PDB file of C-alpha atoms in Angstrom:
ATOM      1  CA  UNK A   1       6.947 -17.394  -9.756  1.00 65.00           C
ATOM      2  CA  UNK A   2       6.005 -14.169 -11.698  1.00 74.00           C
ATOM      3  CA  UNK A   3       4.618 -11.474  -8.651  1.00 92.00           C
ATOM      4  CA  UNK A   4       2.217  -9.061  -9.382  1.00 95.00           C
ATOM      5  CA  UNK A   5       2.613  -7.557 -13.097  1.00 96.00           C
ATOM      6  CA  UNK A   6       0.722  -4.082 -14.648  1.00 97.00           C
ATOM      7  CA  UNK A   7       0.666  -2.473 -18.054  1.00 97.00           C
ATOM      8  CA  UNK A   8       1.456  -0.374 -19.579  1.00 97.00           C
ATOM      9  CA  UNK A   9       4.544   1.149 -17.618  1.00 96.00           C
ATOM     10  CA  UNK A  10       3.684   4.646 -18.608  1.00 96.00           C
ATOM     11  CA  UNK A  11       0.697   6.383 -20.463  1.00 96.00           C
ATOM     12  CA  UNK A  12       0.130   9.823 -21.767  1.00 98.00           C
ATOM     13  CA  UNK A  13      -3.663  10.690 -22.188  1.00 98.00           C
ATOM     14  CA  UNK A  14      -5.509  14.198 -23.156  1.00 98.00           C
ATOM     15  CA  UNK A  15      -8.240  15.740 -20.661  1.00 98.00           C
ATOM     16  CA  UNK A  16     -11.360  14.238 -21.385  1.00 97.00           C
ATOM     17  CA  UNK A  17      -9.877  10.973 -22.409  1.00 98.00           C
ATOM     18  CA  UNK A  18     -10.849   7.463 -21.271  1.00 98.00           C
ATOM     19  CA  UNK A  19      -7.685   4.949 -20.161  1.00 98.00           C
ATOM     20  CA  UNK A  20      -7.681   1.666 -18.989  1.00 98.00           C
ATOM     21  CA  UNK A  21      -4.825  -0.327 -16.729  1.00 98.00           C
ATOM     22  CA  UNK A  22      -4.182  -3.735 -16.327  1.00 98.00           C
ATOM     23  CA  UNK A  23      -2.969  -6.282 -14.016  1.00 98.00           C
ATOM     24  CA  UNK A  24      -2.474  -9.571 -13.443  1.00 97.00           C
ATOM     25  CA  UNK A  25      -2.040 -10.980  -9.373  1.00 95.00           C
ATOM     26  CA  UNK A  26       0.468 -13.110  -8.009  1.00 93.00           C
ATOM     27  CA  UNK A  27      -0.053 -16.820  -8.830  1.00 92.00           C
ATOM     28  CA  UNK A  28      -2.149 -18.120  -5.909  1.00 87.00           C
ATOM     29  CA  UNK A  29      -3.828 -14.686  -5.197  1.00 90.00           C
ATOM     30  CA  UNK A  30      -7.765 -14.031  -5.943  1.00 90.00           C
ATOM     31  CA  UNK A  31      -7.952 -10.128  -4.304  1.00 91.00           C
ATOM     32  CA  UNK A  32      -6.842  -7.249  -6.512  1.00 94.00           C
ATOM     33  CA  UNK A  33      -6.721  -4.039  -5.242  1.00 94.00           C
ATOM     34  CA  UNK A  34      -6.181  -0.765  -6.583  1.00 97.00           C
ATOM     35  CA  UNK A  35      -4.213   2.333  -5.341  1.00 97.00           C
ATOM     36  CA  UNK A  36      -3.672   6.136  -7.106  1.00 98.00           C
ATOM     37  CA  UNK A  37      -0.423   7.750  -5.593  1.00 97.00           C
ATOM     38  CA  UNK A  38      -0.050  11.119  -6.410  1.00 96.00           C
ATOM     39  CA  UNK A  39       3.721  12.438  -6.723  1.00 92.00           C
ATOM     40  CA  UNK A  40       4.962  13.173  -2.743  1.00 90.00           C
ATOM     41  CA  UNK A  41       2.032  11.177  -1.038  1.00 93.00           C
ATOM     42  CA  UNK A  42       0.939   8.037  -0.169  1.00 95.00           C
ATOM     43  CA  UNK A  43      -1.239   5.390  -2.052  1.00 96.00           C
ATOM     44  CA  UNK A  44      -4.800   6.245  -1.685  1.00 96.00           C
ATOM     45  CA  UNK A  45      -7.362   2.857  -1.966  1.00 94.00           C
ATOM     46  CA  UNK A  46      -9.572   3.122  -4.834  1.00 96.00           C
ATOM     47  CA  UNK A  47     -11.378  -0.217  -4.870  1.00 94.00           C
ATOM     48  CA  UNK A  48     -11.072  -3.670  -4.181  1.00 92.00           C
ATOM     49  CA  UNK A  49     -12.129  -6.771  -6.369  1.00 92.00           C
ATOM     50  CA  UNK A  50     -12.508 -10.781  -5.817  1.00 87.00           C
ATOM     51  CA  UNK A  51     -15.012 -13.426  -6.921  1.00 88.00           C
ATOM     52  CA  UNK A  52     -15.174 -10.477  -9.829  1.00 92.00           C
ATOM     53  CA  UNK A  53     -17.217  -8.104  -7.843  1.00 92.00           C
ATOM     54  CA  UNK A  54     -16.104  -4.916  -6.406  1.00 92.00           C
ATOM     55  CA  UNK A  55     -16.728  -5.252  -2.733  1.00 87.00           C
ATOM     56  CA  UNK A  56     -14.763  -2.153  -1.248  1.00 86.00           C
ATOM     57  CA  UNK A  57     -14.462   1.418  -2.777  1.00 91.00           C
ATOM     58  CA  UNK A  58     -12.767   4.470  -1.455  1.00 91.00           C
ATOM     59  CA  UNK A  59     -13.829   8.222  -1.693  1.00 93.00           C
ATOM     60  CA  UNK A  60     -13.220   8.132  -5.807  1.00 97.00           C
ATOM     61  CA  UNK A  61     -15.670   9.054  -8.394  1.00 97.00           C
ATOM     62  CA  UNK A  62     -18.277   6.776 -10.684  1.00 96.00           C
ATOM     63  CA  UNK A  63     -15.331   8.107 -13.311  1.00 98.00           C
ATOM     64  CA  UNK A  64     -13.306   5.486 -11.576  1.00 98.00           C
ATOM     65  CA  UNK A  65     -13.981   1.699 -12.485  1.00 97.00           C
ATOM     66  CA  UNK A  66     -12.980  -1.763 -12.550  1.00 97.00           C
ATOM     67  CA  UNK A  67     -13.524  -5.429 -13.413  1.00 97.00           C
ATOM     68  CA  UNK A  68     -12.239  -8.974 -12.978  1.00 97.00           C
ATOM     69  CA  UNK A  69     -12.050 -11.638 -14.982  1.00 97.00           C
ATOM     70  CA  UNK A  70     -12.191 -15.780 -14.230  1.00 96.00           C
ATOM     71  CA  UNK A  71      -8.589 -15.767 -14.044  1.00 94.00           C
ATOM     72  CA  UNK A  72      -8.229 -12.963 -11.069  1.00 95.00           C
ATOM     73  CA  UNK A  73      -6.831 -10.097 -13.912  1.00 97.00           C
ATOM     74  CA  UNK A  74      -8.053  -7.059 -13.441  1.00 98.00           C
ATOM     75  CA  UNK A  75      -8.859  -3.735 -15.128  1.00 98.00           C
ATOM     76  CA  UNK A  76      -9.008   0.025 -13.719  1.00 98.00           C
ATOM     77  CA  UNK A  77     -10.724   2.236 -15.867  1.00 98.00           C
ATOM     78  CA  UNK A  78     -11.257   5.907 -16.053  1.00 98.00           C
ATOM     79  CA  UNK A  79     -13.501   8.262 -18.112  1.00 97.00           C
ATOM     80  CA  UNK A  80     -13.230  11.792 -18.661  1.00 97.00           C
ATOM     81  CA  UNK A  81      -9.593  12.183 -17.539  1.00 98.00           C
ATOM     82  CA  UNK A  82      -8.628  15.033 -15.650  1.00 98.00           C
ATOM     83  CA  UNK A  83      -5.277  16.764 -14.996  1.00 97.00           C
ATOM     84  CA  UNK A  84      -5.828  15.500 -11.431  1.00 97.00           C
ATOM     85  CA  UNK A  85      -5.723  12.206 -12.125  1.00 98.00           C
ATOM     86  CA  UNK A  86      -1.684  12.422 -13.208  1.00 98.00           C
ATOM     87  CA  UNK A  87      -0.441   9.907 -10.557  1.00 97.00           C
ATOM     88  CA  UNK A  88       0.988   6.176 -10.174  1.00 97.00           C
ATOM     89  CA  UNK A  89      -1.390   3.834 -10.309  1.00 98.00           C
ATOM     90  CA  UNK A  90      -0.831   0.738  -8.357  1.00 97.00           C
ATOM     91  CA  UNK A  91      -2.075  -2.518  -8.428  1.00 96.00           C
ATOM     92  CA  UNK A  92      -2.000  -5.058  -5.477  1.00 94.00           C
ATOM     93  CA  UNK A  93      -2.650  -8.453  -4.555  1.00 93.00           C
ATOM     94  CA  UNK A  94      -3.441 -10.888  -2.284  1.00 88.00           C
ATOM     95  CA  UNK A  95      -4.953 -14.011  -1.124  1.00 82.00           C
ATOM     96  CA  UNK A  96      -8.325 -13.141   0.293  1.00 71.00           C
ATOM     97  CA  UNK A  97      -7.732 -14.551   4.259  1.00 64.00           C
ATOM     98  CA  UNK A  98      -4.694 -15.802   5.761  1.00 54.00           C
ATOM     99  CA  UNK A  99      -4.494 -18.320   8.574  1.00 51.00           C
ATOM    100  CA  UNK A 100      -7.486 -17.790  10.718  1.00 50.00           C
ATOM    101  CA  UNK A 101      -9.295 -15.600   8.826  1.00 54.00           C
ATOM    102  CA  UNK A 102      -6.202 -12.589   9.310  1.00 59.00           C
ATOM    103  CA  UNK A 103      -5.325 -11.151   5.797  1.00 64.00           C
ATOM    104  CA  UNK A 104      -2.404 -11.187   4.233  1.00 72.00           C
ATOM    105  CA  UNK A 105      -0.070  -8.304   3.113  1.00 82.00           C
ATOM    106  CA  UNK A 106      -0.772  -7.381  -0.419  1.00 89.00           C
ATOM    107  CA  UNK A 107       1.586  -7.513  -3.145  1.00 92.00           C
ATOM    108  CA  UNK A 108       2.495  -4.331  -5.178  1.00 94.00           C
ATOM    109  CA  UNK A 109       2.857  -4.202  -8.653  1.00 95.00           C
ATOM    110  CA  UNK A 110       5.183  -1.848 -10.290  1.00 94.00           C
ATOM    111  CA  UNK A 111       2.603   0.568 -11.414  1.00 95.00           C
ATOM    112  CA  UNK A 112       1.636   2.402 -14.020  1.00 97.00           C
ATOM    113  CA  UNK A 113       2.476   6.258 -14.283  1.00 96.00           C
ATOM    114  CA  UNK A 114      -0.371   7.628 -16.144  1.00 98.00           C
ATOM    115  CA  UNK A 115       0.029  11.389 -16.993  1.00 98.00           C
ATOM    116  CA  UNK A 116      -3.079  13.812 -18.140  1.00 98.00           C
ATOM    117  CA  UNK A 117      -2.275  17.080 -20.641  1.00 97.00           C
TER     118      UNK A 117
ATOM    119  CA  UNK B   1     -11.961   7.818  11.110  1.00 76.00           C
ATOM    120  CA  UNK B   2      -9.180   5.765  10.334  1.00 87.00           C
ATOM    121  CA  UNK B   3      -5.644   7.660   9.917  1.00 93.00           C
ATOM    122  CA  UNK B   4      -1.886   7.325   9.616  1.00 97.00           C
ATOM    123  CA  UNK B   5       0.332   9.835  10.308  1.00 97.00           C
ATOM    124  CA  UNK B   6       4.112  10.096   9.442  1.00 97.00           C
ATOM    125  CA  UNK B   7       4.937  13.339  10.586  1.00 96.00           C
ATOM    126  CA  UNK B   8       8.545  12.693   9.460  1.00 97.00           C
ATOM    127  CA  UNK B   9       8.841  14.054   5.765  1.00 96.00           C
ATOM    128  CA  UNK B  10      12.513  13.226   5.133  1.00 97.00           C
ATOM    129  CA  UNK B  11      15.657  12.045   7.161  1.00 97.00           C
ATOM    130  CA  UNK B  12      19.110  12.000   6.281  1.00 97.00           C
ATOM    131  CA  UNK B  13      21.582   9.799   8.106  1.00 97.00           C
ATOM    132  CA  UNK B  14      25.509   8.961   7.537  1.00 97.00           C
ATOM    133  CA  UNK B  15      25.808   5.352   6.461  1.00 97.00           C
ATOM    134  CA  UNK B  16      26.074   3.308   9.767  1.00 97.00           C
ATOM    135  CA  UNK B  17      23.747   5.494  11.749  1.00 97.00           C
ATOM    136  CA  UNK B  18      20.731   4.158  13.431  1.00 97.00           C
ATOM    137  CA  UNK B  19      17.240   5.282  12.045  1.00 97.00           C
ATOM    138  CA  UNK B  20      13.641   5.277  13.431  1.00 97.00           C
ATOM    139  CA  UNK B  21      10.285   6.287  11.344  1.00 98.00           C
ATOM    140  CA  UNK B  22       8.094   7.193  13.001  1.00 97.00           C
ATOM    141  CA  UNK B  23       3.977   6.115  12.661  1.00 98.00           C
ATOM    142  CA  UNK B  24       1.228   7.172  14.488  1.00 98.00           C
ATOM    143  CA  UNK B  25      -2.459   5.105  13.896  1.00 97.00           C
ATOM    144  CA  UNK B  26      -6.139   6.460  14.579  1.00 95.00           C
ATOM    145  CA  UNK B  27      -8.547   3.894  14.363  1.00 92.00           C
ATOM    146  CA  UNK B  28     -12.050   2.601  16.199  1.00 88.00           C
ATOM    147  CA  UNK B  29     -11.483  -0.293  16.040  1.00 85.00           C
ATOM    148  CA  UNK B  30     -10.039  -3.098  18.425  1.00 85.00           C
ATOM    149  CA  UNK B  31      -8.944  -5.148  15.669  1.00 85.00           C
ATOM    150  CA  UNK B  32      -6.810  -3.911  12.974  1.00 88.00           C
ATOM    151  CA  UNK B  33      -3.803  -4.244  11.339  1.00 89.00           C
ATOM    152  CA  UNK B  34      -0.285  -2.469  11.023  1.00 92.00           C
ATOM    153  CA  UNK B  35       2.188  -2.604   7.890  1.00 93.00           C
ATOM    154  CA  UNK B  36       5.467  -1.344   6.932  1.00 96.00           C
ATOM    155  CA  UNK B  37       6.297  -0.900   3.001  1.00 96.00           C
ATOM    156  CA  UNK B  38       9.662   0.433   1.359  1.00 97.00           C
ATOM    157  CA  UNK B  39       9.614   2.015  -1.550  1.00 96.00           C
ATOM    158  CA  UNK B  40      12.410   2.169  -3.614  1.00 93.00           C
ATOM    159  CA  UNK B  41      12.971   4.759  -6.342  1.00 88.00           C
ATOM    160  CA  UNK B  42      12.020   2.038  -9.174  1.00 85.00           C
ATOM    161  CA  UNK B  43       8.348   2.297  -7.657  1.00 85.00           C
ATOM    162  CA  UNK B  44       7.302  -0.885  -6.634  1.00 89.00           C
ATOM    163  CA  UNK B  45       5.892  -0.937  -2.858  1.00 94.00           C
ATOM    164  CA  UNK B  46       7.986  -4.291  -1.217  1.00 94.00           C
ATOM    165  CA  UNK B  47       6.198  -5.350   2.571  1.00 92.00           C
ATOM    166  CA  UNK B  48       8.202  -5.312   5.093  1.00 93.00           C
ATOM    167  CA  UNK B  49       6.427  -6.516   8.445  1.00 90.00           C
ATOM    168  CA  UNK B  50       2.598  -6.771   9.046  1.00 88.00           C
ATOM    169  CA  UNK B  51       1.710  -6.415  12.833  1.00 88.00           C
ATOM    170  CA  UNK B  52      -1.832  -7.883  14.335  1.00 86.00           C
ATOM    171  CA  UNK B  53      -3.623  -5.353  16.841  1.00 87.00           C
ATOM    172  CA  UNK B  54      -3.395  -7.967  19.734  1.00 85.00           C
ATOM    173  CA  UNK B  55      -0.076  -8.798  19.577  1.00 82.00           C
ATOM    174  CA  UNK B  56       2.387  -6.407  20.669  1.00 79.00           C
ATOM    175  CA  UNK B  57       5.390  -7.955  20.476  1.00 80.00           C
ATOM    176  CA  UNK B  58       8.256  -6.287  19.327  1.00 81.00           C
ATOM    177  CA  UNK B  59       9.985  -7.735  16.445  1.00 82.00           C
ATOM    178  CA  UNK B  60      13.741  -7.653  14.859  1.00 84.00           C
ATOM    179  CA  UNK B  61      14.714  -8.617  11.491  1.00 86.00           C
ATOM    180  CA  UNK B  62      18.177  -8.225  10.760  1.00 91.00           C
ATOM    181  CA  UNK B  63      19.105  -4.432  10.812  1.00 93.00           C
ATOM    182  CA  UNK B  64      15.295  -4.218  10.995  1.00 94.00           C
ATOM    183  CA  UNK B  65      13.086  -3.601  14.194  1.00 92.00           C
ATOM    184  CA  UNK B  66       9.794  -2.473  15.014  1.00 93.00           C
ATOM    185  CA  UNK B  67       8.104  -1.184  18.488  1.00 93.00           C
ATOM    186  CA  UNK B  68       4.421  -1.347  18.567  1.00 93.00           C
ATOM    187  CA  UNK B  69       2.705   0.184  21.656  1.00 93.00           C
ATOM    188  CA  UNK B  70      -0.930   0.300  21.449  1.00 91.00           C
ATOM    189  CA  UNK B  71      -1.163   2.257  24.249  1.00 92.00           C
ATOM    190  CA  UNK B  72       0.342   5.525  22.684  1.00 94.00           C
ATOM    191  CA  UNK B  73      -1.273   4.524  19.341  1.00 95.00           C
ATOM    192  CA  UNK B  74       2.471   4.208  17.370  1.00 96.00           C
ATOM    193  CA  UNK B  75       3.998   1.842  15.479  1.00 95.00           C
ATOM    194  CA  UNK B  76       7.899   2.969  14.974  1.00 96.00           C
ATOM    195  CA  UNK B  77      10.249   1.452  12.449  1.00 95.00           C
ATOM    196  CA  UNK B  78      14.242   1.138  13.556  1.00 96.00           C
ATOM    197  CA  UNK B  79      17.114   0.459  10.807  1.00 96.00           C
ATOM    198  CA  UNK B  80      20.022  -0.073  12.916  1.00 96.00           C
ATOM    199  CA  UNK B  81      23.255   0.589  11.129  1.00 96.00           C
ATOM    200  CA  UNK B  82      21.906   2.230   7.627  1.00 96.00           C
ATOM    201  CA  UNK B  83      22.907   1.335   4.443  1.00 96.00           C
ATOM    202  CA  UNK B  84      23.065   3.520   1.111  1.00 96.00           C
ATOM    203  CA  UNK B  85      20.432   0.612  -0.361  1.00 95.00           C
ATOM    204  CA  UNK B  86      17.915   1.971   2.700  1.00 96.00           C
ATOM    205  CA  UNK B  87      17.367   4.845   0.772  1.00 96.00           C
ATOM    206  CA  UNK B  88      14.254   4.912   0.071  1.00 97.00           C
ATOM    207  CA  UNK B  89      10.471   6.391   1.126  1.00 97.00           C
ATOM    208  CA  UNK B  90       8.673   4.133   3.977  1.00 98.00           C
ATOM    209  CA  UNK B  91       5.157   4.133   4.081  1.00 98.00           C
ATOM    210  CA  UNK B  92       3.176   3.043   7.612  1.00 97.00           C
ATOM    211  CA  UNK B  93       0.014   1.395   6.619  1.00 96.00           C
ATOM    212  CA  UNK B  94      -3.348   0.467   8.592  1.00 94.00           C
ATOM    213  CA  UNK B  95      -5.763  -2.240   7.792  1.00 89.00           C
ATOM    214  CA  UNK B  96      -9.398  -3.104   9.142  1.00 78.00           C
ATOM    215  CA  UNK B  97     -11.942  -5.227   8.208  1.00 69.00           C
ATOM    216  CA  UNK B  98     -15.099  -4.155   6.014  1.00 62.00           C
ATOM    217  CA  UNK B  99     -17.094  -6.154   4.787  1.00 57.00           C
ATOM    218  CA  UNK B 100     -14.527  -8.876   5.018  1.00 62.00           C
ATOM    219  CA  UNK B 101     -12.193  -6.822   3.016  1.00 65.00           C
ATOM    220  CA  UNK B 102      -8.759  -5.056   4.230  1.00 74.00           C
ATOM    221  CA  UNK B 103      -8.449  -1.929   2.300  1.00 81.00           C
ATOM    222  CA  UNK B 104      -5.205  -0.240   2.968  1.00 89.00           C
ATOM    223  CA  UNK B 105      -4.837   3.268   4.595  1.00 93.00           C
ATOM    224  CA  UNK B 106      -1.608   5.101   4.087  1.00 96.00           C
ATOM    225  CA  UNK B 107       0.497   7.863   5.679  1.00 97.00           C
ATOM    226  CA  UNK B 108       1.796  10.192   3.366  1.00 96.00           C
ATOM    227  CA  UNK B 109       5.164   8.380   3.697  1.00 97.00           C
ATOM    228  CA  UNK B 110       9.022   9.183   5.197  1.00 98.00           C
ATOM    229  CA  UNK B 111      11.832  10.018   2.695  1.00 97.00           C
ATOM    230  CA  UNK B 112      14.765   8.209   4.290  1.00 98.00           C
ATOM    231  CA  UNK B 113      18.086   9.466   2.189  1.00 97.00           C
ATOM    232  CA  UNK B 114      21.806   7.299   3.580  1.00 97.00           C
ATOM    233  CA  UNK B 115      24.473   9.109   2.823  1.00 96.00           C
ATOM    234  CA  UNK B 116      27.874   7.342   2.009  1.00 94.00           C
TER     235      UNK B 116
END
């Protein structure tokens, strides 16, 4: 049973640039969520995708943006890269309610380290 | 506002020492959730233990243990008996419900180093 899988594994991109990550969720799993970790800190929520609409965002620009397809893959994309956004992007997943509506834990992927020059 | 707070930035311990991380939650709400990751250096967050707001029973896994008391807002990890593979950073996480979704809030995470 393949867990939660992202590419690519590493990306360089130039200021200004436009990148886009992928990931596919755990087999079973319909939520994909999306986390930037800069180096030192802890993963900070960007948004949060199932029934392919985005139906949580954290405090990230328009710059920031996503999409899922039929099959629960998902997509992070972001425009006019800045030397800020140099971090780990992770991608998690999860089924959307547990057992009495409680939600699960989500599954990490092993990220993808995007770094800006 | 929602918070997490994991004033511990690193710890170093002699193989067979016992550990505890520390986590302290700020939240509104009465129903939430609590979550412990490890991080290893390869990158890739692994759960360890999600805890439910309204029950606060302690739990042991192994070498593993965890005291939640609402009452002082803390959530506290234990490795009993630390192992070189416990090296690693351990991130305290809080969950609530928005919208019917459970976005993840982070501390900023607790460098644990085992020395052989």
């Amino acid at each position: 049973d393949a867990g939660v899988t992202q590419s690519p594994t590493h990306l360089i991109k130039t200021r200004g640039q436009q990148v886009t990550l992928r990931c596919s969720p755990k087999s079973g799993h319909d939520t994909v969520s999306w986390y930037q970790q800069a180096l030192g800190q802890g993963p900070q929520f960007i948004f949060q995708y199932y029934e392919e609409e985005e139906r949580q965002r954290g405090n990230f620009p328009d710059r920031f943006s996503g999409h899922q397809f039929p099959n629960y893959s998902s997509e992070l994309n972001v425009n006019a890269l800045l030397l800020g956004d140099s971090a780990l992007y992770l991608c998690a997943s999860s089924p959307r309610r547990g057992k009495g509506g409680f939600p699960y834990e989500q599954y990490f992927g092993p990220g993808t380290r995007l770094t800006v020059t | 506002a929602q918070k997490v707070t994991q004033a511990q930035t690193e710890i170093s311990v002699v193989e067979k020492e016992d550990v505890t991380l520390d986590c302290v939650y700020e939240t509104r709400d009465t129903t939430y959730y609590l979550f412990w990751y490890k991080q290893p250096p390869s990158g890739e967050l692994v759960f360890l233990i999600r805890r439910n707001s309204f029950d606060e029973q302690n739990e042991i896994s192994g070498r593993y243990s965890w005291n939640f008391q609402k009452s002082t807002s803390s959530f506290n990890f234990t490795i009993t008996a630390s192992q070189v593979v416990d090296s690693a950073v351990y991130f305290c996480a809080l969950s609530e419900a928005r919208l019917g979704t459970y976005k993840y809030i982070f501390g900023t995470g607790t460098r644990l180093k085992v020395l052989a």
